[in-house]
Amino acid sequence: MQSFTLEKDLPQPVSVVYEHLALPKNYIGLQPLLTSLSPVTEWMRGGGKAVHSYETVETFRWLGLPIFNNRIKVDLVESEKNKTLEAFVKSIPNLSLHSTYHFESNGSGTHLSQHVEINVHRWVEKPVMKEALRVQKILLTNLKARLEKFDVK
């Protein structure tokens, strides 16, 4: 298993950032590989935790041309409202990813940290980790840019 942690200060209160990331449809345009999202099934898990289960497609490109559409299964779990949000991802080739977002108030904004753990075959571990780190950095940058446009009163 490999892991990394990223952090970003965001211009909106914790409740706004949490609610935005708790909606699966909002990841389109944030995560640069995601190109489609299946209908979301929502259910409650023990302890009242909301779970959003869905499939999405990551489109990998080479020289700007789509070369591979990778269907992934996601469970997005609202673990602790306005504190922790988790994503459990399954993909080929026998890849599992667990991403945990931690939300902390930093005055009028939010300090967001994301810890990502990836299990994958050793023969693809290095390129998968490199791509995952790249994609998650872009996601957080896109999230900040999107939230800067929000007008919250």
Short mmCIF file of N, CA, C and O in Angstrom, two decimals, residues 28 32 43 62 74-75 90 108:
data_model
loop_
_atom_site.label_atom_id
_atom_site.label_comp_id
_atom_site.label_asym_id
_atom_site.label_seq_id
_atom_site.Cartn_x
_atom_site.Cartn_y
_atom_site.Cartn_z
N ILE A 28 -17.53 15.99 -11.15
CA ILE A 28 -17.33 16.22 -12.57
C ILE A 28 -16.86 17.68 -12.71
O ILE A 28 -17.50 18.60 -12.22
N PRO A 32 -10.05 15.79 -12.94
CA PRO A 32 -9.88 15.97 -14.38
C PRO A 32 -10.12 14.73 -15.25
O PRO A 32 -10.37 14.87 -16.44
N TRP A 43 -28.00 5.53 0.63
CA TRP A 43 -28.52 4.70 1.70
C TRP A 43 -27.82 5.06 2.99
O TRP A 43 -26.84 5.77 2.99
N TRP A 62 -4.07 10.43 -24.33
CA TRP A 62 -2.69 10.49 -24.79
C TRP A 62 -2.66 11.45 -25.95
O TRP A 62 -3.46 11.30 -26.90
N VAL A 74 -17.63 3.60 -6.78
CA VAL A 74 -17.33 4.51 -5.68
C VAL A 74 -18.41 4.42 -4.61
O VAL A 74 -19.60 4.39 -4.93
N ASP A 75 -17.99 4.37 -3.36
CA ASP A 75 -18.86 4.60 -2.22
C ASP A 75 -18.34 5.86 -1.54
O ASP A 75 -17.20 5.90 -1.06
N LYS A 90 -13.04 1.28 -6.26
CA LYS A 90 -12.56 0.01 -6.81
C LYS A 90 -12.43 0.17 -8.31
O LYS A 90 -13.32 0.72 -8.97
N SER A 108 -12.77 32.27 8.62
CA SER A 108 -13.97 32.25 7.78
C SER A 108 -13.90 31.20 6.69
O SER A 108 -14.86 30.99 5.95
#
